[in-house]
């Protein structure tokens, strides 16, 4: 076998004159006729030009080379020389070429259904690329992405090992726990009629590892959630998951913040600086979302107190509403220069846009040197001075206003803010804006279920000064949860946990779990909490999303070697698929399909 002396990306002008052997895939070939042919040979590292030349060369080798086609796998050995033709500045090896003296064809490839070519890839339907994933992954871009991912996991292992974390694996076959998403389930052959569930996260195991005295745990793990299809989700995704003992939230945030800093520094050479911090309430009030994109300069302001004397029906009606203990409100966004930049067509579109968030529409007015103009100008004019002061209005601006329930108006303007930011190109795509969001409410009120639901998960502790509110005011009780947000995307989330059984029981009760249910579902946790649980907390970094940011893709499938389609299919192995009758019978089962309407 011709064994390589270099990878295809390695040869340089300084190697000219030496004997070099390369292994790889035929990326392109050009037969110039008269016994002269060029091949670009590719491996994980790059491309190198190989020349087969009858003149001074071996006729038998040239003959065989003429039959080479794209994606054949070969070995070549010969003398490296400075290119006879012009150098190719686009290639690291662009100054040299290998004059082949020996050729070994490891494997002829069938005519490839797709080519691992960046330009081609854009034109090929993603389904086809997923079916022939082994060819698609040969693309330099895909190689770069998966290598970046590997760099991140190595960094994680190094960083956390240096900080005293132990890497510990938690089981994949566990039991179904409620709360959160739907579980993937596996029949238990040895316990007929019983089921395992696949973990949605190692949450309880990592907490129990703290009870077990490991102090600092890390795992790069798979999490499985049987959720309905969504463009940016995979049923099976990866987390960098950690947990620490004898800590408060500052310790966990410092540890994870340090990791984020190391990743951005090492992978992108970017210094993220000190990570800003904001309460959930402030994030919602100013940006209408719990993961604000701080690159976008637009902000939401509440003007309810200013316009409450207005006779305008829309304002009146909104301010009279209440939901979940919150009064309806009137909120506004100032769009600098909007009078000119926002066309009538755009603002009409915005009314349609916000309707998907269940509000009636968005009211618009321009602000000129003479006061408000167009749209709902006449309803704003009486409050001009106060509005100018609150919103910082200047001549030439526009205001966008939504009047509704607090949560509806917040959501609608939060989304509209992002849309206007995109439409007007207000976001600098090269910037990175990191943010910790803290002081989340412990609970959300579920109107349908008529009960509280944990905003993070039910193992999250209240903030140290909030314990009393668990009983007196659950809706106002703030949690010790924290999310790390970058450019409007939540990349990590965690919390200080409840480490006392009495508190855990209270929270279970609040979310409507009877003592009996809690014992059946979480008895092992409650028991662990009774046997010496240290104060502890942790966080999980979404690995897939992290890599998406680092390599600049919005497609989660790009950062996973063998991803699933939106509907959960693996097109390469054709999963999910049927199983043998026998396999089903072994589990003591019979499948009867229920007809779906
Ligand atoms: N287990 C949580 C999650 O998967 C993360 C954490 O609280 O550490 O979102």
Coordinates of C-alpha atoms and ligand atoms in Angstrom, one line a residue:
X1 CA 0.0 0.0 0.0
X2 CA 1.2 3.5 -0.8
X3 CA 1.2 5.1 2.6
X4 CA 1.0 8.9 2.8
X5 CA 4.0 10.9 3.9
X6 CA 1.8 14.1 4.0
X7 CA -1.9 14.9 4.2
X8 CA -3.1 16.6 1.0
X9 CA -3.1 20.0 2.7
X10 CA 0.5 19.8 3.8
X11 CA 3.0 20.0 0.9
X12 CA 4.8 23.4 0.6
X13 CA 7.3 24.9 -1.7
X14 CA 10.0 24.1 0.8
X15 CA 9.3 20.4 0.2
X16 CA 10.0 20.7 -3.5
X17 CA 12.4 18.0 -4.7
X18 CA 11.4 15.4 -2.0
X19 CA 9.5 12.2 -2.5
X20 CA 5.9 12.6 -1.3
X21 CA 3.1 10.2 -1.0
X22 CA -0.5 11.2 -0.7
X23 CA -3.8 9.3 0.0
X24 CA -7.2 10.7 -0.7
X25 CA -10.2 11.2 -2.9
X26 CA -10.1 12.4 -6.5
X27 CA -11.8 15.8 -6.1
X28 CA -11.5 16.9 -9.8
X29 CA -9.6 15.7 -12.8
X30 CA -8.6 17.4 -16.0
X31 CA -7.4 15.3 -18.9
X32 CA -5.4 17.8 -21.1
X33 CA -4.9 15.1 -23.8
X34 CA -1.5 14.0 -25.2
X35 CA -0.8 12.1 -22.0
X36 CA -1.0 15.0 -19.5
X37 CA -3.6 15.0 -16.8
X38 CA -4.2 16.9 -13.5
X39 CA -5.9 15.7 -10.4
X40 CA -6.9 17.6 -7.3
X41 CA -6.5 15.1 -4.5
X42 CA -8.5 15.7 -1.4
X43 CA -8.4 14.5 2.2
X44 CA -9.5 16.0 5.5
X45 CA -6.8 18.5 5.4
X46 CA -7.1 20.1 2.0
X47 CA -6.3 19.7 -1.7
X48 CA -3.1 19.0 -3.6
X49 CA -2.6 19.0 -7.4
X50 CA -1.2 15.8 -8.8
X51 CA 0.2 15.7 -12.3
X52 CA 0.4 12.6 -14.5
X53 CA 2.6 13.2 -17.4
X54 CA 3.6 10.8 -20.1
X55 CA 6.6 12.9 -20.9
X56 CA 9.3 11.4 -18.7
X57 CA 6.6 9.4 -16.8
X58 CA 5.5 5.8 -16.6
X59 CA 3.0 5.1 -19.5
X60 CA 1.3 2.4 -17.5
X61 CA 0.6 4.7 -14.6
X62 CA -0.6 7.5 -16.9
X63 CA -2.9 5.0 -18.6
X64 CA -4.5 3.9 -15.3
X65 CA -4.8 7.5 -14.2
X66 CA -6.8 8.4 -17.3
X67 CA -9.5 6.1 -16.0
X68 CA -9.8 7.9 -12.6
X69 CA -13.0 9.6 -11.9
X70 CA -14.3 11.8 -9.1
X71 CA -14.4 10.3 -5.6
X72 CA -12.1 7.4 -6.5
X73 CA -9.9 6.6 -3.5
X74 CA -6.2 6.5 -4.4
X75 CA -2.6 6.6 -3.2
X76 CA 0.1 8.4 -5.3
X77 CA 3.8 8.7 -4.8
X78 CA 6.2 10.9 -6.7
X79 CA 8.4 14.0 -6.6
X80 CA 7.0 17.3 -5.4
X81 CA 7.9 20.2 -7.5
X82 CA 7.1 23.9 -7.8
X83 CA 4.2 24.3 -10.1
X84 CA 5.1 24.5 -13.7
X85 CA 2.0 26.6 -14.3
X86 CA 0.7 29.6 -12.3
X87 CA 0.4 29.1 -8.5
X88 CA -3.1 28.9 -7.1
X89 CA -3.3 31.5 -4.3
X90 CA -6.6 30.0 -3.1
X91 CA -4.9 26.7 -2.0
X92 CA -2.5 26.3 0.9
X93 CA -0.6 23.9 -1.4
X94 CA -1.0 26.3 -4.4
X95 CA 2.6 26.7 -5.2
X96 CA 3.4 23.0 -5.6
X97 CA 2.3 19.9 -7.5
X98 CA 3.1 16.3 -7.1
X99 CA 4.4 14.6 -10.2
X100 CA 3.1 11.1 -9.8
X101 CA 5.4 8.1 -10.4
X102 CA 3.2 5.4 -8.7
X103 CA -0.5 5.1 -8.5
X104 CA -2.5 2.7 -6.3
X105 CA -6.3 2.7 -6.8
X106 CA -7.7 1.7 -3.5
X107 CA -11.3 1.8 -4.6
X108 CA -13.2 3.0 -7.7
X109 CA -16.2 5.0 -6.8
X110 CA -19.6 4.7 -8.6
X111 CA -20.7 7.8 -10.4
X112 CA -21.4 10.0 -7.3
X113 CA -25.1 10.9 -6.7
X114 CA -23.9 14.2 -5.1
X115 CA -20.5 15.9 -5.1
X116 CA -18.8 17.1 -2.0
X117 CA -18.5 20.5 -3.4
X118 CA -19.6 23.8 -1.7
X119 CA -21.2 25.3 -4.8
X120 CA -23.0 22.1 -5.7
X121 CA -24.2 21.6 -2.1
X122 CA -26.3 24.8 -2.2
X123 CA -28.1 23.4 -5.2
X124 CA -28.8 20.0 -3.9
X125 CA -31.9 19.3 -1.8
X126 CA -31.0 18.7 1.8
X127 CA -32.8 15.3 1.7
X128 CA -30.4 14.1 -0.9
X129 CA -27.4 15.3 1.1
X130 CA -28.7 13.6 4.2
X131 CA -29.3 10.3 2.3
X132 CA -25.7 10.4 1.0
X133 CA -24.3 11.9 4.2
X134 CA -21.0 10.1 3.8
X135 CA -20.3 12.0 0.7
X136 CA -21.8 15.3 2.0
X137 CA -19.5 15.1 5.0
X138 CA -16.5 15.1 2.8
X139 CA -17.2 18.7 2.0
X140 CA -14.5 21.1 3.5
X141 CA -17.3 23.1 5.2
X142 CA -18.7 20.0 6.9
X143 CA -15.3 18.8 7.9
X144 CA -14.6 22.2 9.4
X145 CA -17.8 22.2 11.3
X146 CA -17.4 18.8 12.9
X147 CA -13.8 19.5 13.7
X148 CA -14.8 22.8 15.4
X149 CA -17.3 20.7 17.4
X150 CA -14.6 18.3 18.4
X151 CA -12.4 21.3 19.4
X152 CA -15.2 22.5 21.7
X153 CA -15.7 19.1 23.4
X154 CA -12.0 18.8 23.9
X155 CA -11.9 22.3 25.4
X156 CA -14.8 21.4 27.6
X157 CA -13.0 18.3 28.9
X158 CA -9.8 20.2 29.5
X159 CA -11.4 23.3 31.1
X160 CA -13.6 21.3 33.5
X161 CA -10.9 18.8 34.3
X162 CA -8.6 21.7 35.2
X163 CA -11.3 22.9 37.5
X164 CA -11.7 19.6 39.4
X165 CA -14.7 18.2 37.6
X166 CA -15.0 14.4 37.1
X167 CA -16.6 13.1 33.9
X168 CA -19.3 10.6 34.9
X169 CA -21.7 8.8 32.6
X170 CA -25.4 8.6 33.6
X171 CA -27.7 5.9 32.2
X172 CA -29.7 6.0 29.0
X173 CA -32.3 3.6 30.1
X174 CA -34.2 5.2 32.9
X175 CA -37.9 5.6 33.9
X176 CA -40.4 8.1 32.6
X177 CA -40.5 11.3 34.5
X178 CA -43.2 13.9 33.8
X179 CA -42.7 17.6 33.5
X180 CA -41.2 19.0 30.4
X181 CA -41.3 17.2 27.1
X182 CA -42.6 13.8 26.0
X183 CA -40.3 10.8 26.7
X184 CA -39.0 8.4 24.1
X185 CA -39.9 5.0 25.5
X186 CA -38.3 1.5 25.2
X187 CA -40.1 -1.7 26.1
X188 CA -38.4 -3.8 28.8
X189 CA -38.2 -7.4 27.6
X190 CA -37.2 -8.7 31.0
X191 CA -40.1 -6.9 32.8
X192 CA -42.9 -7.5 30.5
X193 CA -45.4 -4.7 30.2
X194 CA -42.9 -2.2 31.7
X195 CA -41.1 0.5 29.9
X196 CA -37.8 2.4 30.1
X197 CA -37.7 6.0 29.1
X198 CA -34.7 7.7 27.5
X199 CA -33.4 10.7 29.5
X200 CA -34.5 14.2 28.6
X201 CA -31.5 15.3 30.5
X202 CA -29.3 13.8 33.3
X203 CA -30.8 16.3 35.7
X204 CA -31.7 14.0 38.6
X205 CA -28.7 11.8 38.2
X206 CA -26.3 14.7 38.3
X207 CA -28.0 16.0 41.5
X208 CA -27.7 12.6 43.0
X209 CA -24.0 12.6 42.1
X210 CA -23.7 15.7 44.3
X211 CA -25.5 13.8 47.2
X212 CA -22.9 11.0 46.5
X213 CA -20.1 13.4 47.2
X214 CA -18.6 13.9 43.7
X215 CA -18.7 17.7 44.2
X216 CA -18.1 18.6 40.6
X217 CA -19.5 16.6 37.7
X218 CA -19.4 17.1 34.0
X219 CA -20.8 15.0 31.1
X220 CA -21.1 15.6 27.4
X221 CA -24.3 13.8 27.0
X222 CA -27.2 13.1 24.7
X223 CA -30.6 14.3 25.7
X224 CA -33.8 12.9 24.0
X225 CA -37.1 14.6 23.8
X226 CA -40.0 13.3 21.8
X227 CA -41.2 16.7 20.8
X228 CA -43.2 17.9 17.8
X229 CA -41.1 18.9 14.8
X230 CA -39.6 22.3 14.9
X231 CA -37.1 23.7 12.5
X232 CA -34.3 24.4 15.0
X233 CA -34.8 21.3 17.2
X234 CA -33.5 17.7 17.1
X235 CA -35.2 15.0 19.1
X236 CA -31.7 13.9 20.0
X237 CA -29.3 16.6 21.0
X238 CA -26.2 17.1 23.0
X239 CA -25.4 19.1 26.1
X240 CA -22.3 20.0 28.1
X241 CA -23.9 19.2 31.4
X242 CA -22.4 20.1 34.8
X243 CA -23.2 20.2 38.5
X244 CA -21.3 21.7 41.5
X245 CA -21.7 21.3 45.2
X246 CA -21.4 24.0 48.0
X247 CA -22.0 26.8 45.5
X248 CA -24.3 29.7 44.9
X249 CA -25.3 31.0 41.5
X250 CA -22.3 33.3 41.3
X251 CA -20.0 30.3 41.4
X252 CA -21.8 28.4 38.6
X253 CA -22.1 31.5 36.5
X254 CA -18.4 32.3 36.9
X255 CA -17.5 28.7 36.0
X256 CA -19.7 28.6 32.9
X257 CA -18.9 32.2 31.9
X258 CA -15.2 31.2 32.0
X259 CA -15.9 28.3 29.7
X260 CA -17.7 30.5 27.2
X261 CA -14.8 33.0 27.3
X262 CA -12.3 30.2 26.7
X263 CA -14.4 28.8 23.7
X264 CA -14.8 32.2 22.0
X265 CA -11.1 33.0 22.6
X266 CA -9.8 29.6 21.3
X267 CA -12.1 29.1 18.4
X268 CA -12.7 32.6 17.2
X269 CA -10.0 34.6 18.8
X270 CA -12.7 36.8 20.3
X271 CA -12.7 38.3 23.8
X272 CA -16.2 38.3 25.1
X273 CA -15.3 40.6 28.0
X274 CA -17.4 40.8 31.1
X275 CA -20.7 39.2 30.7
X276 CA -23.5 41.6 31.3
X277 CA -26.4 40.7 33.6
X278 CA -30.1 41.5 33.6
X279 CA -33.1 40.3 35.6
X280 CA -35.8 38.5 33.8
X281 CA -38.2 41.3 34.5
X282 CA -36.0 43.9 32.9
X283 CA -35.4 41.7 29.9
X284 CA -39.1 41.3 29.4
X285 CA -39.9 45.0 30.0
X286 CA -37.2 46.4 27.7
X287 CA -37.0 43.7 25.1
X288 CA -40.2 41.7 25.4
X289 CA -38.3 38.4 25.5
X290 CA -36.3 36.4 28.1
X291 CA -33.3 36.1 25.7
X292 CA -32.8 39.6 24.3
X293 CA -30.6 40.2 21.3
X294 CA -28.7 43.2 22.6
X295 CA -27.2 43.9 19.2
X296 CA -30.6 45.3 18.3
X297 CA -30.9 48.9 19.7
X298 CA -34.7 49.1 19.7
X299 CA -36.3 49.0 23.2
X300 CA -39.8 48.7 24.5
X301 CA -41.2 51.3 26.9
X302 CA -44.4 51.1 29.0
X303 CA -46.5 54.2 28.5
X304 CA -49.7 52.9 30.3
X305 CA -49.4 55.6 33.0
X306 CA -49.1 58.3 30.4
X307 CA -52.0 57.4 28.2
X308 CA -54.4 56.2 31.0
X309 CA -56.3 59.4 30.7
X310 CA -56.8 58.9 27.0
X311 CA -60.3 58.4 25.6
X312 CA -59.0 56.3 22.8
X313 CA -61.0 53.0 23.0
X314 CA -58.1 50.8 22.2
X315 CA -56.0 52.1 25.1
X316 CA -59.0 52.2 27.5
X317 CA -60.0 48.6 26.8
X318 CA -56.4 47.3 27.1
X319 CA -55.8 49.0 30.4
X320 CA -59.0 47.6 31.8
X321 CA -57.9 44.0 31.2
X322 CA -56.2 41.8 33.7
X323 CA -54.6 38.3 33.5
X324 CA -52.5 36.3 35.9
X325 CA -52.5 39.2 38.3
X326 CA -51.2 41.6 35.7
X327 CA -53.0 44.7 34.5
X328 CA -53.3 45.3 30.7
X329 CA -50.9 47.8 29.3
X330 CA -49.9 50.1 26.5
X331 CA -46.3 49.6 25.3
X332 CA -44.3 51.4 22.6
X333 CA -41.1 51.2 20.6
X334 CA -39.4 54.2 19.2
X335 CA -37.9 53.6 15.8
X336 CA -35.2 56.2 15.1
X337 CA -35.7 57.7 11.7
X338 CA -38.7 55.5 11.2
X339 CA -40.8 58.3 9.7
X340 CA -38.8 57.8 6.5
X341 CA -37.5 54.3 6.8
X342 CA -40.7 52.6 7.6
X343 CA -42.9 52.6 4.5
X344 CA -46.7 52.3 4.7
X345 CA -46.4 48.8 3.3
X346 CA -44.1 47.8 6.1
X347 CA -46.2 49.1 8.9
X348 CA -49.3 47.5 7.3
X349 CA -47.3 44.3 7.3
X350 CA -46.5 44.7 11.0
X351 CA -50.1 44.7 11.9
X352 CA -50.5 41.3 10.2
X353 CA -47.2 40.2 11.8
X354 CA -48.3 40.8 15.4
X355 CA -51.7 39.1 14.9
X356 CA -49.9 35.8 15.1
X357 CA -49.1 36.6 18.7
X358 CA -52.9 37.1 19.3
X359 CA -53.0 40.8 19.6
X360 CA -55.3 43.0 17.4
X361 CA -52.6 45.0 15.7
X362 CA -50.0 47.6 16.0
X363 CA -50.7 51.3 16.1
X364 CA -48.3 53.6 14.3
X365 CA -47.5 57.3 14.3
X366 CA -44.8 59.4 12.9
X367 CA -43.2 62.1 15.0
X368 CA -42.3 65.4 13.3
X369 CA -41.0 68.8 14.4
X370 CA -44.7 69.7 14.7
X371 CA -45.7 66.8 16.8
X372 CA -47.3 63.4 16.0
X373 CA -48.5 62.9 12.5
X374 CA -50.5 60.1 10.7
X375 CA -51.9 57.0 12.2
X376 CA -53.1 57.4 15.7
X377 CA -51.4 60.9 16.0
X378 CA -54.5 62.6 17.4
X379 CA -54.7 60.1 20.3
X380 CA -51.0 60.7 21.2
X381 CA -50.8 64.4 20.7
X382 CA -52.4 65.3 24.1
X383 CA -49.6 63.4 25.9
X384 CA -46.9 64.6 23.6
X385 CA -44.4 66.0 26.2
X386 CA -44.6 62.9 28.5
X387 CA -44.2 60.5 25.5
X388 CA -41.3 62.5 24.1
X389 CA -39.6 62.3 27.5
X390 CA -40.3 58.6 28.0
X391 CA -39.4 57.4 24.5
X392 CA -36.7 59.9 23.7
X393 CA -38.5 60.9 20.5
X394 CA -36.9 63.1 18.0
X395 CA -38.3 64.6 14.8
X396 CA -38.2 62.0 12.1
X397 CA -38.9 59.0 14.4
X398 CA -41.9 56.6 14.4
X399 CA -43.6 55.0 17.3
X400 CA -45.1 51.5 17.2
X401 CA -47.7 50.8 19.9
X402 CA -49.4 47.7 21.1
X403 CA -52.1 47.8 23.8
X404 CA -53.1 44.5 25.3
X405 CA -52.7 42.0 28.2
X406 CA -49.1 42.4 29.6
X407 CA -47.9 39.1 28.3
X408 CA -49.5 39.5 24.9
X409 CA -48.2 43.0 24.4
X410 CA -44.8 42.0 25.6
X411 CA -44.5 39.0 23.3
X412 CA -45.9 40.9 20.3
X413 CA -43.6 43.9 20.6
X414 CA -40.7 41.6 21.5
X415 CA -41.1 39.8 18.2
X416 CA -41.8 43.0 16.3
X417 CA -38.7 44.6 17.7
X418 CA -36.7 41.7 16.2
X419 CA -38.4 42.0 12.9
X420 CA -38.0 45.7 12.6
X421 CA -34.3 45.2 13.5
X422 CA -33.9 42.8 10.6
X423 CA -35.9 44.9 8.2
X424 CA -33.9 48.0 8.9
X425 CA -30.6 46.2 9.1
X426 CA -30.0 47.5 12.7
X427 CA -28.1 44.4 13.8
X428 CA -24.3 44.2 13.4
X429 CA -23.9 40.5 12.5
X430 CA -20.2 40.5 13.5
X431 CA -20.8 41.5 17.1
X432 CA -21.2 39.1 20.0
X433 CA -23.4 40.2 22.9
X434 CA -23.5 38.0 25.9
X435 CA -25.9 38.3 28.7
X436 CA -26.8 36.4 31.9
X437 CA -30.5 36.5 32.6
X438 CA -31.3 36.0 36.3
X439 CA -34.2 36.2 38.8
X440 CA -36.7 34.3 36.7
X441 CA -40.1 33.7 38.3
X442 CA -40.3 30.3 39.9
X443 CA -43.7 29.6 38.4
X444 CA -46.0 30.4 35.5
X445 CA -49.7 30.2 36.0
X446 CA -51.3 27.6 33.7
X447 CA -54.8 28.9 33.0
X448 CA -56.0 25.6 31.5
X449 CA -54.6 23.3 34.1
X450 CA -55.4 25.8 36.8
X451 CA -52.1 25.3 38.5
X452 CA -48.6 26.6 38.7
X453 CA -45.9 25.2 36.4
X454 CA -42.2 25.4 37.1
X455 CA -40.7 27.9 34.7
X456 CA -37.3 26.1 34.6
X457 CA -37.9 22.7 36.2
X458 CA -39.3 21.7 39.6
X459 CA -35.9 21.1 41.1
X460 CA -34.9 24.8 40.8
X461 CA -34.5 26.6 44.1
X462 CA -36.0 29.9 45.0
X463 CA -33.4 32.7 45.4
X464 CA -32.1 32.7 49.0
X465 CA -34.3 35.7 50.0
X466 CA -37.4 34.3 48.3
X467 CA -38.2 31.1 50.3
X468 CA -41.0 32.7 52.3
X469 CA -42.9 33.6 49.1
X470 CA -43.2 30.0 48.1
X471 CA -46.3 29.9 50.2
X472 CA -47.4 33.5 50.5
X473 CA -46.9 34.5 46.9
X474 CA -45.8 31.8 44.5
X475 CA -46.4 34.0 41.5
X476 CA -44.0 36.6 42.8
X477 CA -41.4 34.2 44.0
X478 CA -38.1 34.5 42.1
X479 CA -35.9 31.5 41.3
X480 CA -32.2 30.9 41.5
X481 CA -32.2 30.1 37.8
X482 CA -29.9 31.6 35.2
X483 CA -29.7 31.5 31.4
X484 CA -26.7 32.5 29.3
X485 CA -27.8 34.3 26.2
X486 CA -25.8 35.3 23.1
X487 CA -27.2 37.4 20.3
X488 CA -30.8 36.5 21.2
X489 CA -30.2 32.8 21.6
X490 CA -30.2 30.9 24.9
X491 CA -27.1 28.8 24.8
X492 CA -27.0 27.6 28.4
X493 CA -29.4 27.4 31.3
X494 CA -29.3 26.1 34.8
X495 CA -30.1 26.8 38.4
X496 CA -29.2 26.4 42.1
X497 CA -31.3 23.3 43.1
X498 CA -33.5 22.6 46.0
X499 CA -31.4 20.5 48.5
X500 CA -33.9 20.2 51.3
X501 CA -36.7 17.7 51.2
X502 CA -39.3 20.0 52.8
X503 CA -38.7 22.7 50.2
X504 CA -38.8 20.1 47.4
X505 CA -42.1 18.8 48.7
X506 CA -43.6 22.3 48.9
X507 CA -42.7 22.9 45.2
X508 CA -44.1 19.5 44.1
X509 CA -47.3 20.4 46.0
X510 CA -47.5 23.8 44.3
X511 CA -47.2 22.3 40.8
X512 CA -50.0 20.0 41.7
X513 CA -48.2 16.7 42.5
X514 CA -49.8 14.9 45.3
X515 CA -47.5 13.5 48.0
X516 CA -48.2 10.0 46.6
X517 CA -47.4 11.0 43.0
X518 CA -44.3 12.7 44.1
X519 CA -43.2 9.6 46.0
X520 CA -43.9 7.3 43.0
X521 CA -42.2 9.6 40.5
X522 CA -39.4 11.1 42.5
X523 CA -39.1 9.0 45.6
X524 CA -35.5 8.3 44.8
X525 CA -34.7 12.0 44.8
X526 CA -36.7 12.7 47.9
X527 CA -34.9 9.8 49.6
X528 CA -31.5 11.2 48.5
X529 CA -32.4 14.6 49.8
X530 CA -33.1 13.0 53.2
X531 CA -29.7 11.4 53.3
X532 CA -27.3 14.3 53.3
X533 CA -27.7 16.5 50.2
X534 CA -25.2 19.4 49.9
X535 CA -26.3 22.7 48.6
X536 CA -25.7 22.4 44.8
X537 CA -26.4 23.8 41.4
X538 CA -25.5 23.4 37.8
X539 CA -26.1 24.3 34.2
X540 CA -26.2 22.8 30.8
X541 CA -24.7 24.2 27.6
X542 CA -26.5 23.3 24.4
X543 CA -23.6 21.9 22.4
X544 CA -25.4 21.9 19.0
X545 CA -26.5 25.5 19.3
X546 CA -23.1 26.5 20.6
X547 CA -21.4 25.1 17.5
X548 CA -24.0 26.7 15.3
X549 CA -22.9 30.1 16.6
X550 CA -19.2 29.4 16.3
X551 CA -19.4 28.2 12.7
X552 CA -22.2 30.6 11.6
X553 CA -25.0 28.4 10.5
X554 CA -28.8 28.6 11.3
X555 CA -29.3 24.9 10.3
X556 CA -28.9 22.6 13.3
X557 CA -28.4 19.6 11.0
X558 CA -25.2 21.2 9.8
X559 CA -23.5 20.7 13.2
X560 CA -24.6 17.1 13.7
X561 CA -22.8 14.3 11.8
X562 CA -25.9 12.2 11.4
X563 CA -28.9 14.4 12.1
X564 CA -32.6 13.7 11.8
X565 CA -35.0 15.5 9.5
X566 CA -37.7 17.7 11.0
X567 CA -40.0 14.8 11.2
X568 CA -37.4 12.7 13.0
X569 CA -36.3 10.6 10.2
X570 CA -32.7 9.4 9.5
X571 CA -32.6 9.4 5.7
X572 CA -29.3 7.5 5.4
X573 CA -30.2 4.5 7.5
X574 CA -33.9 4.9 6.8
X575 CA -35.0 5.1 10.5
X576 CA -37.4 4.7 12.1
X577 CA -38.3 1.4 10.6
X578 CA -40.3 -1.7 11.3
X579 CA -39.0 -4.5 13.6
X580 CA -39.4 -8.3 13.4
X581 CA -42.6 -9.9 14.8
X582 CA -40.3 -11.9 17.0
X583 CA -38.7 -8.8 18.5
X584 CA -42.1 -7.5 19.4
X585 CA -43.2 -10.9 20.8
X586 CA -40.0 -11.1 22.9
X587 CA -41.3 -8.1 24.7
X588 CA -44.6 -9.8 25.3
X589 CA -46.3 -7.4 23.0
X590 CA -48.6 -7.3 20.0
X591 CA -48.9 -4.1 17.9
X592 CA -52.4 -2.8 17.1
X593 CA -52.4 0.5 15.3
X594 CA -55.1 2.9 16.4
X595 CA -56.6 4.7 13.5
X596 CA -55.9 8.4 13.6
X597 CA -58.5 10.9 12.4
Ligands
LIG1 N1 -31.2 19.9 33.0 C1 -31.4 21.3 32.6 C2 -31.8 21.3 31.1 O1 -31.6 20.3 30.4 C3 -30.2 22.1 32.7 C4 -29.9 22.4 34.1 O2 -30.8 22.8 34.9 O3 -28.7 22.2 34.5 O4 -32.3 22.3 30.6

